[in-house]
Coordinates of C-alpha atoms in Angstrom, one line a residue:
M1 CA -14.4 9.3 16.4
E2 CA -15.6 9.4 12.8
T3 CA -18.9 11.2 12.3
R4 CA -21.2 10.6 9.4
P5 CA -24.2 12.5 8.1
D6 CA -27.4 11.7 10.0
P7 CA -29.3 9.2 7.7
K8 CA -32.6 10.4 9.3
A9 CA -32.0 14.1 8.3
P10 CA -34.2 15.4 5.6
A11 CA -32.5 15.3 2.2
S12 CA -33.1 19.1 1.9
D13 CA -30.8 19.6 4.9
V14 CA -27.8 17.8 3.3
T15 CA -25.6 20.0 1.1
Y16 CA -22.4 19.3 -0.8
G17 CA -20.4 21.0 1.9
S18 CA -22.2 19.3 4.9
Y19 CA -22.0 15.8 3.3
L20 CA -18.3 16.2 2.7
K21 CA -17.6 18.2 5.9
L22 CA -15.8 20.7 3.8
D23 CA -15.5 23.3 6.6
E24 CA -13.5 20.8 8.7
L25 CA -11.6 19.4 5.7
L26 CA -10.5 22.8 4.4
A27 CA -9.5 23.9 7.8
C28 CA -6.9 21.1 8.1
Q29 CA -4.3 22.9 6.1
A30 CA -2.1 24.9 8.5
P31 CA 1.3 25.8 7.0
M32 CA 3.7 26.9 9.7
S33 CA 6.6 28.6 7.9
G34 CA 4.9 31.3 5.8
V35 CA 6.7 30.0 2.7
H36 CA 4.3 30.0 -0.3
D37 CA 5.1 26.4 -1.3
E38 CA 4.3 24.9 2.1
M39 CA 0.6 24.8 1.2
L40 CA 1.4 22.5 -1.7
F41 CA 3.5 20.3 0.6
V42 CA 0.7 20.0 3.1
V43 CA -2.1 19.3 0.6
I44 CA -0.1 16.7 -1.3
H45 CA 0.6 14.7 1.9
Q46 CA -2.9 15.1 3.2
A47 CA -4.4 14.0 -0.1
S48 CA -2.0 11.0 -0.1
E49 CA -3.2 10.0 3.3
L50 CA -6.8 10.0 2.1
W51 CA -5.9 7.9 -0.9
M52 CA -4.1 5.5 1.4
K53 CA -7.1 5.3 3.6
L54 CA -9.2 4.3 0.6
C55 CA -6.5 1.7 -0.5
L56 CA -6.7 0.1 3.0
H57 CA -10.5 0.1 2.9
E58 CA -10.4 -1.7 -0.5
L59 CA -7.7 -4.2 0.3
E60 CA -9.3 -5.2 3.6
A61 CA -12.4 -6.0 1.7
A62 CA -10.4 -7.7 -1.1
R63 CA -8.7 -9.9 1.5
T64 CA -12.0 -10.9 3.0
A65 CA -13.3 -11.7 -0.5
I66 CA -10.3 -14.0 -1.2
I67 CA -10.9 -15.8 2.1
E68 CA -14.6 -16.3 1.0
D69 CA -13.6 -17.3 -2.6
R70 CA -15.4 -14.4 -4.1
L71 CA -12.6 -13.5 -6.5
G72 CA -14.7 -11.4 -8.8
T73 CA -15.4 -9.0 -6.0
A74 CA -11.7 -9.1 -5.0
F75 CA -10.6 -8.2 -8.5
K76 CA -12.8 -5.2 -8.6
M77 CA -11.3 -3.8 -5.4
M78 CA -7.7 -4.7 -6.4
S79 CA -8.1 -3.0 -9.8
R80 CA -9.5 0.1 -8.0
V81 CA -6.4 0.2 -5.7
A82 CA -4.1 0.0 -8.7
R83 CA -5.9 3.0 -10.2
I84 CA -5.6 4.9 -6.9
Q85 CA -1.9 4.1 -6.9
T86 CA -1.7 5.8 -10.3
Q87 CA -3.0 9.0 -8.6
L88 CA -0.4 8.6 -5.8
I89 CA 2.3 8.2 -8.4
Q90 CA 1.2 11.3 -10.3
S91 CA 1.2 13.4 -7.1
W92 CA 5.0 13.2 -7.1
E93 CA 5.0 15.2 -10.4
V94 CA 3.2 18.0 -8.6
L95 CA 5.4 17.9 -5.5
A96 CA 8.5 17.9 -7.6
T97 CA 7.7 21.5 -8.6
I98 CA 9.0 22.6 -5.2
T99 CA 12.6 23.8 -5.7
P100 CA 15.5 23.1 -3.3
A101 CA 15.4 26.8 -2.2
D102 CA 11.7 26.6 -1.5
Y103 CA 12.1 23.4 0.6
S104 CA 15.1 24.7 2.5
A105 CA 13.1 27.8 3.5
M106 CA 10.3 25.8 5.1
R107 CA 12.2 22.7 6.3
A108 CA 12.8 23.9 9.8
G109 CA 9.1 24.2 10.4
L110 CA 8.7 20.5 9.7
G111 CA 10.5 19.6 12.9
S112 CA 11.0 15.9 13.4
S113 CA 8.0 15.0 11.2
S114 CA 8.6 12.6 8.4
G115 CA 6.6 10.5 5.9
F116 CA 8.5 7.6 7.5
Q117 CA 6.0 8.0 10.4
S118 CA 2.9 7.5 8.3
H119 CA 1.1 4.6 10.0
Q120 CA -1.2 4.1 7.0
Y121 CA 1.7 3.6 4.7
R122 CA 3.1 1.0 7.1
A123 CA -0.3 -0.7 7.3
L124 CA -0.3 -0.9 3.5
E125 CA 3.1 -2.5 3.5
F126 CA 1.9 -5.0 6.1
M127 CA -1.1 -5.8 4.0
L128 CA 1.2 -6.6 1.1
G129 CA 3.5 -8.7 3.3
N130 CA 6.4 -6.4 4.2
K131 CA 6.2 -7.0 7.9
S132 CA 8.4 -5.4 10.6
A133 CA 7.8 -5.4 14.3
A134 CA 10.3 -2.6 14.7
M135 CA 8.0 -0.3 12.6
V136 CA 5.2 -1.0 15.0
E137 CA 7.3 0.1 18.0
L138 CA 7.9 3.4 16.4
H139 CA 4.3 4.2 17.3
V140 CA 4.3 3.1 20.9
A141 CA 3.6 6.6 22.1
T142 CA 0.3 6.6 20.1
P143 CA -1.7 3.7 21.6
G144 CA -4.5 3.6 19.1
V145 CA -2.1 3.6 16.1
H146 CA 0.2 1.1 17.9
A147 CA -2.7 -1.3 18.4
L148 CA -3.9 -1.0 14.8
L149 CA -0.4 -1.8 13.5
A150 CA 0.2 -4.6 16.0
D151 CA -3.0 -6.2 14.7
A152 CA -2.0 -5.7 11.1
L153 CA 1.4 -7.2 11.8
V154 CA 0.1 -10.6 12.9
R155 CA -2.7 -11.0 10.4
P156 CA -2.1 -12.9 7.1
S157 CA -1.3 -10.6 4.2
L158 CA -3.1 -10.5 1.0
Y159 CA -0.6 -12.9 -0.5
D160 CA -0.9 -15.3 2.5
E161 CA -4.6 -15.5 1.8
A162 CA -4.0 -16.1 -1.9
L163 CA -1.7 -19.0 -1.0
R164 CA -4.4 -20.4 1.3
L165 CA -6.8 -20.2 -1.5
L166 CA -4.4 -22.2 -3.8
A167 CA -4.3 -24.9 -1.1
R168 CA -8.1 -25.0 -0.9
R169 CA -8.1 -25.5 -4.7
G170 CA -5.9 -28.5 -4.3
F171 CA -2.4 -27.2 -4.9
A172 CA 0.4 -28.5 -2.8
I173 CA 1.3 -25.5 -0.7
P174 CA 3.7 -26.3 2.2
D175 CA 2.1 -26.2 5.7
D176 CA 4.9 -23.8 6.8
R177 CA 3.5 -21.2 4.3
L178 CA -0.1 -21.7 5.4
D179 CA 0.3 -21.7 9.2
R180 CA 3.2 -19.7 10.2
D181 CA 4.2 -16.6 12.2
F182 CA 2.6 -14.0 10.0
S183 CA 4.4 -11.2 11.8
Q184 CA 7.5 -12.3 9.9
P185 CA 8.2 -11.3 6.3
Y186 CA 7.2 -14.0 3.7
K187 CA 10.0 -16.1 2.3
A188 CA 9.9 -17.6 -1.2
S189 CA 9.1 -21.3 -1.6
P190 CA 9.9 -23.6 -4.5
E191 CA 6.6 -25.5 -4.0
V192 CA 4.7 -22.2 -4.2
E193 CA 6.4 -21.3 -7.4
T194 CA 5.5 -24.8 -8.8
A195 CA 1.9 -24.1 -7.9
W196 CA 1.9 -20.7 -9.7
R197 CA 3.7 -22.3 -12.7
E198 CA 0.7 -24.7 -13.1
V199 CA -1.7 -21.8 -13.0
Y200 CA 0.3 -19.8 -15.6
R201 CA 0.8 -22.8 -17.9
N202 CA -2.9 -23.6 -17.8
P203 CA -4.8 -20.3 -17.6
E204 CA -7.9 -21.7 -19.3
T205 CA -8.2 -24.3 -16.4
W206 CA -7.3 -21.9 -13.6
W207 CA -8.5 -18.6 -15.1
D208 CA -9.6 -16.9 -11.9
L209 CA -6.3 -17.9 -10.1
Y210 CA -4.4 -16.6 -13.1
E211 CA -6.2 -13.3 -12.9
L212 CA -5.6 -13.2 -9.1
A213 CA -1.9 -13.6 -9.7
E214 CA -1.9 -10.8 -12.3
K215 CA -3.9 -8.5 -10.0
L216 CA -1.3 -9.1 -7.3
V217 CA 1.5 -8.3 -9.8
D218 CA -0.3 -5.1 -10.8
L219 CA -0.4 -4.0 -7.2
E220 CA 3.3 -4.6 -6.7
Y221 CA 4.1 -2.9 -10.0
H222 CA 2.3 0.2 -9.1
F223 CA 3.7 0.2 -5.5
Q224 CA 7.2 0.0 -6.8
L225 CA 6.5 2.9 -9.2
W226 CA 5.2 4.9 -6.3
R227 CA 8.4 4.2 -4.3
F228 CA 10.6 5.1 -7.3
G229 CA 8.7 8.3 -7.8
H230 CA 9.2 9.1 -4.1
L231 CA 12.9 8.4 -4.5
K232 CA 13.4 10.6 -7.6
T233 CA 11.3 13.5 -6.1
I234 CA 13.3 13.6 -2.9
E235 CA 16.5 13.3 -4.9
R236 CA 15.5 16.2 -7.0
I237 CA 14.5 18.5 -4.1
I238 CA 17.1 17.7 -1.4
G239 CA 19.7 15.6 -3.1
F240 CA 21.5 13.3 -0.7
K241 CA 20.9 15.2 2.5
R242 CA 19.4 13.4 5.4
G243 CA 15.6 13.4 5.5
T244 CA 13.4 15.1 8.2
G245 CA 13.1 13.1 11.4
G246 CA 16.6 11.8 11.0
T247 CA 15.8 9.4 8.2
A248 CA 18.6 8.5 5.7
G249 CA 16.7 10.1 2.8
V250 CA 17.6 8.9 -0.7
P251 CA 19.8 6.0 0.4
Y252 CA 17.0 4.5 2.4
L253 CA 14.5 4.9 -0.4
A254 CA 16.9 3.3 -2.8
R255 CA 17.1 0.2 -0.5
V256 CA 13.4 -0.3 -0.2
I257 CA 12.9 -0.4 -3.9
D258 CA 14.6 -3.8 -3.9
Q259 CA 12.0 -5.2 -1.5
I260 CA 9.6 -7.7 -3.3
F261 CA 6.2 -8.6 -1.9
F262 CA 5.2 -11.6 -4.0
P263 CA 8.5 -13.3 -5.0
E264 CA 7.2 -16.4 -6.8
L265 CA 5.0 -14.3 -9.1
L266 CA 8.2 -12.9 -10.5
T267 CA 10.4 -15.9 -10.5
V268 CA 7.7 -18.1 -12.1
R269 CA 8.2 -16.0 -15.3
L270 CA 11.7 -17.5 -15.6
A271 CA 10.2 -21.0 -15.7
L272 CA 7.6 -20.4 -18.3

C-alpha cells in the first residue's frame, strides 16, 4: 500500500529525505552479480518505471479531461508526457555505455526477468491503443497486476476518447468506432480520416481539435523514438542474441516499431 507523509505532522518534522522516503528508495537497488555495471542497469530500469508511473498518472487525467471536453487541461498533461518520453529516450544513451562483456558477466543473475514483463509499459501501450489480451495473461500469477491490466484492456484508449469527442462536436464518426470491443486493437476507418481531414484543412475553425491531433502525434512520435532507442541499445549490447526471459530480442523490437497507434493522423497527411 502506498504511504504518504502525514498532512497533520508539523512542517518542522518533514525533511527532504522523509518527504521523498529516500531511505526506502535508495535501498531498492540490490545488484546480484557483483559486476560493477549492474548498478547502472538497475538504476536505469527503476528510474524508467518511475517515469512510466508518471506518464500513466498524466495520461489517465488527460483521458478524463478529453471526456469532459477540457482540452486545455489535457494538452498540458499530454505535453508533459512527451517531455517525460524525452527523458526515457535519453536513458538509452546512458545504458548503452554497458559493453557486451559487462552485460555477459551479469546476465546470468537476471534469471528469467525481462523488460517484456513490465506491466506499466503494457498499460501505457493499452492507453495508446495497442491492445492484446495475451499480454494480460502473462501476469495471471500476479492477481493485482492482472486485474489492473484487465481493466486497462477493456477501457477506451486515449484515441478512442478523442474520436468520441469528434462525434460530440458533430463529425460523422462511424458507430462501430464509438461503441466497440475496446479490448481489440483499433482499426483505421476512412470516415475517421475524413473527419481529421476537415480538422486539418480548417484549423482556424477547429483549433482545439487540431491541437489535440498534434498532441497525439507528438506522443506517438516520442513513443516510437523510445522503441527505436531500445532496439539500437539492445542491438549494440547483445547483438542478435535472444533476450532474457526467452524473448526474441532485436527481431521482436524491430517488429513492434512498425505498430501505429493513431493511423488516420498519419494517413491524413497524404490527403492534404
